Coordinates of C-alpha atoms and ligand atoms in Angstrom, one line a residue:
M1 CA -2.3 8.1 30.3
Y2 CA -1.4 9.8 27.1
R3 CA -3.8 9.4 24.2
N4 CA -4.2 11.8 21.4
I5 CA -7.9 12.1 21.6
N6 CA -7.8 15.6 20.0
K7 CA -6.5 14.1 16.8
E8 CA -8.9 11.2 16.9
L9 CA -11.8 13.6 17.2
A10 CA -10.4 16.0 14.6
K11 CA -10.3 13.1 12.1
I12 CA -13.9 12.2 12.8
F13 CA -15.1 15.8 12.4
R14 CA -13.1 16.2 9.2
E15 CA -14.7 13.0 7.8
M16 CA -18.2 14.2 8.8
A17 CA -17.5 17.5 7.0
M18 CA -16.5 15.6 3.9
I19 CA -19.5 13.3 4.1
Y20 CA -21.8 16.3 4.3
E21 CA -20.0 17.8 1.3
F22 CA -20.4 14.4 -0.5
I23 CA -24.2 14.4 0.2
G24 CA -24.1 17.9 -1.1
K25 CA -27.6 19.2 -0.2
D26 CA -27.7 23.0 0.4
E27 CA -28.3 22.7 4.1
D28 CA -25.4 20.3 4.4
K29 CA -22.8 22.8 3.1
F30 CA -23.1 24.8 6.3
R31 CA -22.6 21.8 8.4
A32 CA -19.6 20.8 6.4
L33 CA -18.0 24.1 7.0
T34 CA -18.8 24.0 10.7
Y35 CA -17.3 20.6 11.2
Q36 CA -14.2 21.4 9.1
R37 CA -13.7 24.3 11.5
V38 CA -14.2 22.2 14.6
A39 CA -11.7 19.7 13.2
N40 CA -9.1 22.4 12.8
L41 CA -9.8 23.8 16.3
L42 CA -9.5 20.4 17.9
E43 CA -6.3 19.5 16.1
D44 CA -4.9 22.7 17.3
L45 CA -5.8 22.6 21.0
P46 CA -2.5 22.8 22.9
D47 CA -3.9 20.5 25.6
D48 CA -6.1 17.4 25.9
V49 CA -9.7 18.3 25.0
R50 CA -10.8 16.5 28.1
N51 CA -9.1 19.1 30.2
Y52 CA -11.0 21.8 28.4
L53 CA -14.2 20.0 29.1
I54 CA -13.4 19.7 32.8
S55 CA -12.5 23.3 33.2
G56 CA -15.5 24.5 31.2
K57 CA -13.2 26.2 28.7
L58 CA -14.5 24.3 25.7
E59 CA -17.7 26.3 25.6
E60 CA -15.7 29.5 25.4
I61 CA -14.0 28.6 22.2
R62 CA -15.7 30.4 19.3
G63 CA -16.9 27.9 16.7
I64 CA -17.6 25.1 19.2
G65 CA -21.3 24.9 19.9
S66 CA -23.4 22.8 22.2
H67 CA -24.1 20.1 19.6
T68 CA -20.4 19.7 19.0
I69 CA -19.7 19.5 22.7
E70 CA -22.4 16.8 23.1
K71 CA -20.6 14.8 20.3
I72 CA -17.2 15.2 22.0
K73 CA -18.6 14.0 25.3
E74 CA -20.2 11.1 23.6
Y75 CA -16.9 10.1 22.1
I76 CA -15.1 10.4 25.4
Q77 CA -17.7 8.3 27.1
T78 CA -18.4 5.6 24.5
G79 CA -15.5 5.8 22.0
K80 CA -18.1 6.5 19.3
I81 CA -20.2 9.3 17.8
S82 CA -23.5 7.9 16.7
K83 CA -24.1 10.7 14.2
Y84 CA -20.8 9.8 12.5
E85 CA -21.6 6.1 12.5
E86 CA -24.9 7.0 10.8
L87 CA -23.3 9.4 8.2
K88 CA -20.6 6.8 7.3
K89 CA -23.2 4.6 5.9
L90 CA -24.1 7.2 3.2
V91 CA -20.6 6.9 1.6
P92 CA -18.9 3.9 0.0
P93 CA -16.2 2.9 2.5
D94 CA -13.3 3.3 0.1
F95 CA -14.3 6.9 -0.6
L96 CA -13.7 8.2 2.9
Q97 CA -10.0 7.5 2.5
L98 CA -9.9 8.7 -1.1
M99 CA -11.5 12.1 -0.2
E100 CA -8.3 13.2 1.5
I101 CA -6.3 13.0 -1.8
P102 CA -5.9 16.2 -3.8
G103 CA -8.1 15.9 -6.9
F104 CA -10.5 13.5 -5.2
G105 CA -12.6 15.9 -3.3
P106 CA -16.1 14.9 -2.1
K107 CA -17.8 16.7 -5.0
T108 CA -15.6 14.9 -7.6
L109 CA -16.3 11.5 -6.0
K110 CA -20.0 12.2 -5.7
R111 CA -20.2 12.7 -9.5
I112 CA -18.2 9.5 -10.2
Y113 CA -20.4 7.7 -7.8
E114 CA -23.7 9.0 -9.2
E115 CA -22.8 9.0 -12.9
L116 CA -20.7 5.9 -13.2
G117 CA -22.0 3.9 -10.2
I118 CA -18.5 3.4 -8.9
T119 CA -18.2 2.4 -5.3
T120 CA -14.7 1.0 -4.7
K121 CA -11.1 2.2 -5.1
E122 CA -10.3 -0.6 -7.5
E123 CA -13.2 0.3 -9.9
L124 CA -12.2 3.9 -9.6
I125 CA -8.6 3.3 -10.7
K126 CA -9.9 1.2 -13.6
A127 CA -12.3 3.9 -14.7
L128 CA -9.5 6.5 -14.5
K129 CA -7.4 4.4 -16.8
D130 CA -10.0 3.3 -19.3
G131 CA -11.2 6.8 -20.1
R132 CA -14.6 6.6 -18.5
I133 CA -13.8 9.3 -16.0
A134 CA -12.1 11.5 -18.6
S135 CA -15.3 11.5 -20.6
L136 CA -17.4 12.9 -17.8
K137 CA -18.5 16.5 -18.4
G138 CA -15.9 18.9 -17.0
F139 CA -13.3 16.2 -16.3
G140 CA -11.0 15.5 -19.3
E141 CA -7.5 14.0 -19.8
K142 CA -5.7 16.6 -17.8
K143 CA -7.8 16.2 -14.6
V144 CA -7.5 12.4 -14.9
K145 CA -3.7 12.6 -15.2
N146 CA -3.6 14.8 -12.1
M147 CA -5.8 12.4 -10.2
L148 CA -3.6 9.5 -11.0
K149 CA -0.5 11.5 -10.0
G150 CA -2.3 12.4 -6.8
L151 CA -3.1 8.8 -6.1
E152 CA 0.5 7.8 -6.7
L153 CA 1.9 10.4 -4.3
Y154 CA -0.7 9.5 -1.8
E155 CA 0.1 5.8 -1.9
A156 CA 3.9 6.5 -1.7
S157 CA 3.3 8.7 1.3
Q158 CA 1.4 5.9 3.0
K159 CA 4.5 3.7 3.0
R160 CA 6.6 5.8 5.2
L161 CA 5.5 8.2 8.0
I162 CA 6.7 11.8 8.0
L163 CA 8.9 12.7 10.9
W164 CA 6.5 14.6 13.0
E165 CA 3.8 12.0 12.9
A166 CA 6.3 9.3 13.7
L167 CA 7.7 11.4 16.6
E168 CA 4.2 11.8 18.0
I169 CA 3.5 8.1 17.9
G170 CA 6.9 7.0 19.1
R171 CA 6.9 9.4 22.0
S172 CA 3.4 8.4 23.2
L173 CA 4.5 4.8 23.2
V174 CA 7.7 5.7 25.1
E175 CA 5.5 7.5 27.6
K176 CA 3.4 4.5 28.2
L177 CA 6.3 2.1 28.5
K178 CA 7.8 4.5 31.1
N179 CA 5.0 3.4 33.4
L180 CA 7.0 0.2 34.0
K181 CA 9.5 0.8 36.8
E182 CA 11.5 -2.2 35.6
I183 CA 12.7 -0.2 32.6
K184 CA 16.1 1.3 33.3
N185 CA 16.8 3.2 30.0
I186 CA 14.4 3.9 27.1
E187 CA 15.0 5.7 23.9
L188 CA 13.7 5.9 20.4
A189 CA 16.2 4.4 18.0
G190 CA 16.6 3.8 14.2
S191 CA 15.7 6.5 11.7
L192 CA 13.5 8.2 14.3
R193 CA 16.4 9.0 16.5
R194 CA 18.4 10.2 13.5
K195 CA 15.3 12.4 12.7
K196 CA 15.2 11.3 9.1
E197 CA 12.5 13.1 7.1
T198 CA 10.5 9.9 6.6
I199 CA 10.3 6.9 8.9
G200 CA 9.8 3.3 7.8
D201 CA 9.2 1.6 11.2
I202 CA 9.5 2.9 14.7
D203 CA 12.3 1.4 16.8
I204 CA 12.3 1.5 20.6
L205 CA 15.2 0.3 22.7
V206 CA 14.9 -0.5 26.4
S207 CA 17.3 -1.8 29.0
A208 CA 16.2 -3.9 31.9
N209 CA 17.4 -6.8 34.0
Q210 CA 17.1 -10.2 32.5
Q211 CA 14.2 -11.3 34.8
D212 CA 12.1 -8.3 33.8
R213 CA 12.2 -8.8 30.1
E214 CA 9.1 -10.9 29.8
K215 CA 7.0 -8.6 31.7
I216 CA 8.1 -5.6 29.6
I217 CA 7.5 -7.4 26.3
N218 CA 4.1 -8.6 27.4
Y219 CA 3.1 -5.1 28.5
F220 CA 4.2 -3.8 25.1
V221 CA 2.3 -6.2 23.0
N222 CA -0.9 -5.7 25.1
L223 CA -1.0 -1.9 24.8
E224 CA -4.3 -0.7 23.5
D225 CA -2.5 0.8 20.5
V226 CA -1.5 -2.6 19.2
K227 CA -3.5 -4.0 16.4
E228 CA -1.5 -7.1 15.6
I229 CA 1.5 -8.9 17.0
L230 CA 4.0 -9.7 14.2
A231 CA 6.7 -11.4 16.3
K232 CA 7.3 -11.9 20.0
G233 CA 10.5 -13.4 21.5
D234 CA 12.7 -13.2 24.7
T235 CA 14.4 -9.9 23.7
K236 CA 12.2 -8.3 21.1
A237 CA 8.7 -7.9 19.8
S238 CA 7.3 -6.4 16.6
V239 CA 3.7 -5.2 16.4
L240 CA 1.5 -3.3 14.1
I241 CA -0.2 -0.4 15.8
K242 CA -3.7 0.9 15.1
Q243 CA -2.5 4.3 14.2
R244 CA -1.6 4.2 10.5
E245 CA -1.0 0.5 10.8
R246 CA 2.6 1.1 11.5
Q247 CA 5.3 -1.4 12.6
V248 CA 6.9 -0.8 15.9
D249 CA 10.0 -2.9 17.0
L250 CA 10.8 -3.1 20.7
R251 CA 14.2 -4.5 21.9
V252 CA 15.1 -5.2 25.5
I253 CA 18.7 -5.4 26.3
N254 CA 21.0 -5.6 29.4
P255 CA 21.9 -2.3 31.1
D256 CA 25.6 -2.9 30.6
E257 CA 25.0 -3.1 26.8
W258 CA 23.0 0.1 26.7
G259 CA 25.6 2.2 24.8
S260 CA 26.6 -0.3 22.2
A261 CA 23.0 -1.4 21.6
L262 CA 21.8 2.2 21.3
Q263 CA 24.6 2.9 18.9
Y264 CA 23.8 -0.2 16.8
F265 CA 20.1 0.2 16.6
T266 CA 20.3 3.9 15.9
G267 CA 22.0 3.2 12.6
S268 CA 22.2 4.0 9.9
K269 CA 23.3 0.7 8.6
E270 CA 25.8 2.5 6.3
H271 CA 27.2 4.4 9.3
N272 CA 27.5 1.2 11.3
V273 CA 29.2 -0.7 8.6
H274 CA 31.8 2.0 8.0
M275 CA 32.4 2.4 11.7
R276 CA 33.0 -1.3 12.2
D277 CA 35.5 -1.3 9.4
I278 CA 37.5 1.4 11.2
A279 CA 37.3 -0.6 14.4
K280 CA 38.5 -3.7 12.7
S281 CA 41.6 -1.8 11.3
K282 CA 42.4 -0.9 14.9
G283 CA 42.1 -4.5 16.1
L284 CA 38.7 -4.0 17.6
K285 CA 35.3 -5.7 17.2
V286 CA 32.1 -3.8 17.5
S287 CA 28.7 -5.3 18.0
E288 CA 25.4 -4.4 19.8
Y289 CA 26.9 -6.1 22.8
G290 CA 30.0 -3.9 23.1
V291 CA 33.4 -3.0 21.8
F292 CA 35.9 -5.9 22.2
I293 CA 39.6 -6.3 21.6
A294 CA 39.6 -8.8 18.7
S295 CA 42.6 -10.8 19.8
T296 CA 41.6 -11.4 23.4
G297 CA 37.9 -10.8 23.4
E298 CA 38.2 -8.4 26.3
K299 CA 35.3 -5.9 26.5
I300 CA 36.4 -2.3 26.6
A301 CA 33.2 -0.4 26.1
G302 CA 29.4 -0.8 25.8
E303 CA 27.7 0.9 28.7
T304 CA 27.5 4.4 27.1
E305 CA 27.4 5.5 23.6
E306 CA 30.2 8.1 24.2
G307 CA 32.3 5.2 25.5
V308 CA 31.7 3.2 22.3
Y309 CA 32.8 6.0 20.0
E310 CA 35.7 6.9 22.3
A311 CA 37.0 3.3 22.3
I312 CA 37.3 3.5 18.5
G313 CA 39.1 6.8 18.8
M314 CA 36.1 9.0 17.7
Q315 CA 34.1 11.8 19.1
W316 CA 30.5 11.0 19.9
I317 CA 28.5 11.6 16.8
P318 CA 25.1 13.3 17.0
P319 CA 22.5 10.8 15.6
E320 CA 21.3 13.2 12.9
L321 CA 24.8 13.0 11.3
R322 CA 25.0 9.2 11.2
E323 CA 24.5 8.6 7.5
D324 CA 28.1 7.9 6.4
R325 CA 28.3 11.3 4.7
G326 CA 31.8 12.1 6.1
E327 CA 30.9 12.3 9.7
I328 CA 33.1 9.3 10.6
E329 CA 36.3 10.8 9.1
I330 CA 35.7 14.1 10.9
A331 CA 34.8 12.4 14.2
L332 CA 38.2 10.6 14.0
E333 CA 39.9 14.0 13.7
K334 CA 37.6 15.2 16.5
K335 CA 36.5 18.1 14.5
L336 CA 32.7 17.7 14.3
P337 CA 30.7 21.0 14.2
K338 CA 28.6 21.9 17.2
L339 CA 25.2 21.5 15.7
V340 CA 22.4 24.1 16.2
E341 CA 19.9 23.2 19.0
L342 CA 16.3 23.9 19.6
S343 CA 17.2 25.9 22.6
D344 CA 19.3 28.2 20.4
I345 CA 16.2 29.5 18.6
K346 CA 15.3 33.0 19.6
G347 CA 12.2 33.6 17.5
D348 CA 9.9 32.5 14.7
L349 CA 9.8 34.6 11.6
H350 CA 7.0 33.1 9.6
V351 CA 3.6 33.3 11.4
H352 CA 0.1 33.8 10.0
S353 CA -2.8 35.5 11.9
T354 CA -6.5 35.9 11.4
W355 CA -5.7 38.8 9.1
T356 CA -5.3 36.1 6.5
D357 CA -5.6 32.3 6.9
G358 CA -4.2 31.9 10.5
M359 CA -6.5 30.7 13.2
N360 CA -5.6 33.3 15.9
T361 CA -5.5 37.0 16.3
I362 CA -2.1 38.7 16.7
Q363 CA -3.0 39.4 20.3
Q364 CA -3.8 35.8 21.0
I365 CA -0.6 34.7 19.3
I366 CA 1.4 37.1 21.5
E367 CA -0.2 35.7 24.6
F368 CA 0.4 32.1 23.6
V369 CA 3.9 32.5 22.4
R370 CA 5.1 34.6 25.4
E371 CA 3.6 32.1 27.8
R372 CA 5.1 29.0 26.2
Y373 CA 8.3 30.0 24.4
K374 CA 11.3 32.0 25.5
Y375 CA 11.3 33.9 22.2
E376 CA 12.7 37.4 21.9
Y377 CA 10.7 38.2 18.8
I378 CA 8.2 36.8 16.2
A379 CA 7.3 38.1 12.8
I380 CA 3.7 38.2 11.6
T381 CA 3.9 37.3 8.0
D382 CA 0.4 37.1 6.5
H383 CA -0.3 36.4 2.8
S384 CA -0.4 39.1 0.2
K385 CA -3.4 39.9 -2.0
S386 CA -2.9 37.5 -4.9
V387 CA -3.3 34.5 -2.6
R388 CA -7.1 34.9 -2.7
V389 CA -8.0 31.7 -1.0
A390 CA -6.2 33.0 2.0
H391 CA -7.7 36.5 1.7
G392 CA -4.3 38.0 1.1
L393 CA -3.5 41.5 2.3
S394 CA -3.4 44.6 0.0
E395 CA -1.0 47.5 0.6
E396 CA -3.8 49.3 2.5
D397 CA -4.5 46.2 4.7
L398 CA -0.8 45.9 5.4
L399 CA -0.5 49.5 6.5
R400 CA -3.4 48.9 8.9
Q401 CA -1.8 45.8 10.3
I402 CA 1.4 47.7 10.8
E403 CA -0.5 50.2 12.9
E404 CA -2.1 47.4 15.0
I405 CA 1.3 45.9 15.6
D406 CA 2.6 49.2 16.8
K407 CA -0.3 49.4 19.3
L408 CA 0.2 45.9 20.5
N409 CA 4.0 46.3 20.9
K410 CA 3.3 49.5 22.9
L411 CA 1.2 47.4 25.3
I412 CA 4.1 44.9 25.7
G413 CA 6.6 47.6 26.2
F414 CA 9.0 46.5 23.4
D415 CA 8.9 45.5 19.8
F416 CA 8.2 41.8 20.3
I417 CA 6.2 41.6 17.1
K418 CA 8.1 42.3 14.0
K419 CA 6.2 43.6 11.0
G420 CA 6.4 41.1 8.2
I421 CA 4.6 39.7 5.1
E422 CA 4.7 36.5 3.1
V423 CA 4.6 38.2 -0.2
D424 CA 3.7 36.2 -3.3
I425 CA 6.3 35.8 -6.1
L426 CA 4.2 36.4 -9.2
L427 CA 4.8 34.4 -12.4
D428 CA 7.3 36.9 -13.8
G429 CA 9.3 37.0 -10.6
S430 CA 8.0 40.4 -9.5
L431 CA 6.3 40.7 -6.1
D432 CA 2.7 41.1 -5.2
L433 CA 3.2 44.3 -3.2
S434 CA 5.0 47.6 -3.9
D435 CA 8.6 48.2 -2.8
E436 CA 7.3 51.2 -1.0
V437 CA 5.2 49.3 1.4
L438 CA 7.7 46.4 1.7
S439 CA 10.3 49.0 2.8
K440 CA 8.3 49.7 5.9
L441 CA 8.6 46.1 7.1
D442 CA 11.1 44.4 9.3
W443 CA 11.0 41.0 7.6
V444 CA 9.8 40.0 4.1
V445 CA 9.3 36.3 3.2
A446 CA 8.8 35.9 -0.5
S447 CA 7.1 32.6 -1.6
I448 CA 5.8 30.9 -4.7
H449 CA 2.2 29.7 -4.4
T450 CA 1.4 29.2 -8.1
H451 CA 2.7 27.6 -11.3
F452 CA 4.3 24.5 -9.7
N453 CA 4.9 22.8 -13.0
R454 CA 7.6 25.0 -14.5
D455 CA 11.2 25.5 -13.5
N456 CA 11.0 28.3 -11.0
T457 CA 14.6 29.2 -10.7
D458 CA 14.1 32.5 -12.5
R459 CA 11.3 33.6 -10.2
I460 CA 13.3 32.9 -7.1
I461 CA 16.4 34.6 -8.4
K462 CA 14.4 37.7 -9.3
A463 CA 12.8 37.7 -5.8
C464 CA 16.3 37.5 -4.2
E465 CA 17.3 40.5 -6.2
N466 CA 14.5 42.6 -4.6
P467 CA 16.3 44.7 -1.9
Y468 CA 13.5 44.2 0.6
V469 CA 13.2 40.4 0.4
T470 CA 14.8 39.0 3.5
A471 CA 14.0 35.3 3.0
I472 CA 12.6 33.0 0.4
G473 CA 9.8 30.9 1.9
H474 CA 9.5 27.1 1.3
P475 CA 11.9 27.4 -1.6
T476 CA 11.2 24.1 -3.4
G477 CA 7.5 23.9 -3.0
R478 CA 7.2 20.2 -2.2
I479 CA 4.3 18.9 0.0
F480 CA 4.5 15.3 1.1
G481 CA 1.7 13.2 -0.2
Q482 CA 0.4 16.0 -2.4
R483 CA 3.0 17.3 -4.7
E484 CA 6.7 17.0 -5.6
G485 CA 8.7 20.2 -5.5
Y486 CA 8.8 22.3 -8.7
P487 CA 12.1 22.0 -10.7
V488 CA 14.6 24.6 -9.3
S489 CA 18.3 24.8 -9.8
D490 CA 20.8 25.0 -7.0
E491 CA 21.9 28.3 -8.6
I492 CA 19.4 29.8 -6.1
L493 CA 21.9 29.0 -3.3
K494 CA 24.6 31.0 -5.0
V495 CA 22.2 33.9 -5.6
A496 CA 20.9 33.8 -2.1
K497 CA 24.4 34.0 -0.8
E498 CA 25.4 36.8 -3.1
T499 CA 22.3 39.0 -2.6
G500 CA 22.3 38.5 1.2
T501 CA 18.9 36.7 1.2
A502 CA 18.2 34.0 3.7
L503 CA 16.6 30.8 2.7
E504 CA 13.8 29.3 4.8
I505 CA 13.8 25.9 6.3
N506 CA 10.0 25.6 6.5
A507 CA 9.2 23.3 9.4
Q508 CA 5.6 22.4 8.5
P509 CA 5.7 18.6 8.9
N510 CA 4.5 18.0 5.3
R511 CA 6.8 20.5 3.8
M512 CA 10.3 20.2 5.4
D513 CA 11.4 22.6 2.7
L514 CA 14.4 23.2 2.2
N515 CA 15.4 19.6 3.0
E516 CA 18.7 18.4 4.5
V517 CA 20.4 17.9 1.1
W518 CA 19.7 21.5 0.0
V519 CA 20.7 22.8 3.5
K520 CA 24.0 21.0 3.5
K521 CA 24.9 22.3 0.1
G522 CA 23.9 25.8 1.0
K523 CA 25.7 25.8 4.3
E524 CA 28.9 24.8 2.4
I525 CA 28.8 28.0 0.4
G526 CA 27.8 30.2 3.3
V527 CA 24.1 30.6 2.8
K528 CA 22.2 31.9 5.8
F529 CA 19.0 30.0 6.8
V530 CA 16.0 30.9 8.9
I531 CA 14.0 28.1 10.5
S532 CA 10.3 28.9 10.6
T533 CA 7.2 27.1 11.5
D534 CA 4.9 28.9 9.1
S535 CA 2.4 28.7 12.0
H536 CA -1.3 29.0 11.2
S537 CA -2.3 28.0 14.7
F538 CA -1.0 27.5 18.2
G539 CA 0.0 23.9 17.8
N540 CA 2.2 24.7 14.8
F541 CA 4.8 26.6 16.9
A542 CA 6.0 23.2 18.1
Y543 CA 7.1 22.3 14.6
M544 CA 10.3 24.3 15.2
E545 CA 11.8 21.1 16.4
I546 CA 11.4 19.6 12.9
G547 CA 13.1 22.5 11.3
V548 CA 16.0 22.3 13.7
A549 CA 16.3 18.6 12.9
I550 CA 16.6 19.4 9.2
A551 CA 19.3 22.0 10.0
R552 CA 21.2 19.5 12.1
R553 CA 21.0 16.8 9.4
G554 CA 22.3 19.5 7.1
W555 CA 25.3 20.0 9.4
C556 CA 24.3 23.5 10.5
T557 CA 25.7 25.3 13.5
K558 CA 24.1 28.1 15.3
E559 CA 26.0 30.5 13.1
D560 CA 24.3 29.3 10.0
I561 CA 20.8 30.0 11.4
L562 CA 19.6 33.6 11.5
N563 CA 16.9 33.2 14.1
T564 CA 19.4 32.0 16.7
K565 CA 20.6 35.6 16.8
S566 CA 19.3 38.6 18.6
W567 CA 17.1 40.9 16.7
K568 CA 19.9 43.5 16.4
E569 CA 22.0 41.0 14.5
I570 CA 19.1 40.1 12.2
Q571 CA 18.6 43.8 11.5
K572 CA 22.2 44.0 10.5
F573 CA 21.6 41.2 8.0
V574 CA 18.5 43.0 6.6
N575 CA 20.2 46.4 6.4
A576 CA 23.3 44.9 4.8
K577 CA 21.2 43.8 1.9
R578 CA 19.4 47.1 1.6
K579 CA 22.7 48.9 1.6
K580 CA 24.1 46.6 -1.1
F581 CA 21.2 47.4 -3.3
G582 CA 21.5 51.1 -2.6
V583 CA 18.1 51.7 -0.9
L584 CA 19.7 52.4 2.5
K585 CA 22.7 54.6 3.2
Ligands
DGT601 P1 13.6 2.9 8.5 O1 12.9 2.1 9.5 O2 13.5 2.4 7.1 O3 13.1 4.3 8.5 O4 15.2 3.0 8.8 P2 16.0 2.5 10.1 O5 17.3 3.1 10.0 O6 15.2 2.7 11.3 O7 16.1 0.9 9.8 P3 15.6 -0.4 10.6 O8 14.4 -0.1 11.3 O9 15.6 -1.4 9.5 O10 16.8 -0.7 11.6 C1 17.0 0.1 12.7 C2 18.5 0.2 12.9 O11 19.1 -1.1 13.2 C3 19.3 0.6 11.7 O12 19.3 2.0 11.6 C4 20.6 0.0 12.0 C5 20.4 -1.3 12.7 N1 20.4 -2.4 11.7 C6 19.3 -3.0 11.2 N2 19.7 -4.0 10.4 C7 21.0 -3.9 10.3 C8 22.0 -4.6 9.5 O13 21.7 -5.6 8.8 N3 23.3 -4.3 9.7 C9 23.6 -3.2 10.5 N4 24.9 -2.9 10.7 N5 22.7 -2.5 11.2 C10 21.4 -2.9 11.1
CA602 CA1 13.2 1.9 11.8
CA603 CA1 13.0 -1.6 12.7
ZN604 ZN1 3.2 31.0 5.2

């Protein structure tokens, strides 16, 4: 039975780390670091931690000691960790949640707690607004403004789930429901099937015979995930689940209505409304029960979604396009593009290793990726020197890394690992590493990691004009729940196209940068994109799916995405830019 115990444990270890930081004694700092590391490791295990325990492999992981293993075992056996229960009592309950918010770290909260005696979120907000916190030594107006902004972004991010999180939850529920043999068809519907970047509630659609409905609905509302039943009827139920207290709607329909119900409950509402208008003009009536001839009531489609669209004279429309952004007109002409698919992806061109802030060595990454993915190449793109928190690479470091990659590739027998960098774009738009060293690389991602408050169009344009920059990383800089993107003009699309620079669709779940709106605009003027996971650990490679979803929602075909191409083709793209700028003959 699927249960994301790795995540549950990671959350507990992360909270224990924050509590130790909050207590803030010298000997606690070390514990905080250890637990933070354990949390990262757990979150990143590609398989259930219980399998690691059984096979004895948990002990082998560097950074997981015997005390940690005891705690993990305790949690698996009892559902609790007594040390955690003990530690929790040392922190006001509201603060545990607040500590996740940028600007509200454990040290900040500790001072607010000790110096102002504040113990609840409500009091804290009041003190932020009435100037008490601003007057604390070292705080000030600016910090308070940032804290309030952080809180606002955090609260907004709590209202809707980001796609990846919702997919994980939705899929695990679908897995559980699949235990019921009475279920004939099951599918995630609503915004989750359309792969929207944020998800309000999770919709699950099931088909089954009439007499089995009750059993299915009862099974659903009694799942261990369910915190509260909001509504329960003959054909549907709504619940709040424990994870993030999210609403999940389940609908059970007849097998011969599967297509029309799936179409209806996938939405979007705007798409459905427009589609029904078209049907009406053709003398048809569309509902979740089928497509009917209006005059006679005769049912002409409903069993399959393809059949529903066909009955109205349309091509089947991929769910990601169903936003009434022109897809209906084009489907009537039967001219929809063939959207890029996850299976088209041939490699990942933004990956971090232990050379900077990644969790795994290049060798470990090679083994993992080659075992799990059918990739033809990946690029190691660690940070450059000015990103100090990530221990960025200097020119010399990078030359050493190039040597190591050469050695590793020799062992593999071909150049699987491409030599890359995520070079920092400095404030004046120049790059953090010399052209000379960049010229030795196969792939250069240039990214902004500082000065998020200014309009950064100029920096990005200047980076595009460097002959060696092959892609701009996370071009708008937004991070869900933490910060809005910096202002940047869509002039960068034009410049990317003209200079032959690719733009990244960064698939980190809290980035999704570029987003679908940018991608669609860029695609229309011929910009090339690269979908990258920006992996810092094994689990991150799976985010490729998110990036592909953004590309699909931006109407991209395989042709628009560079990393659907062979390395030879990518090299042509890289060299064309170098030739254009006269650094390659
Ligand atoms: P969300 O949950 O805010 O992320 O967005 P959706 O699209 O999942 O919306 P939701 O959960 O309210 O409804 C699921 C689908 O059901 C929606 O995409 C289309 C369909 N639907 C719901 N209400 C209506 C309605 O009033 N009219 C029409 N035509 N369709 C509806
Ligand atoms: Ca929904
Ligand atoms: Ca819903
Ligand atoms: Zn990166």
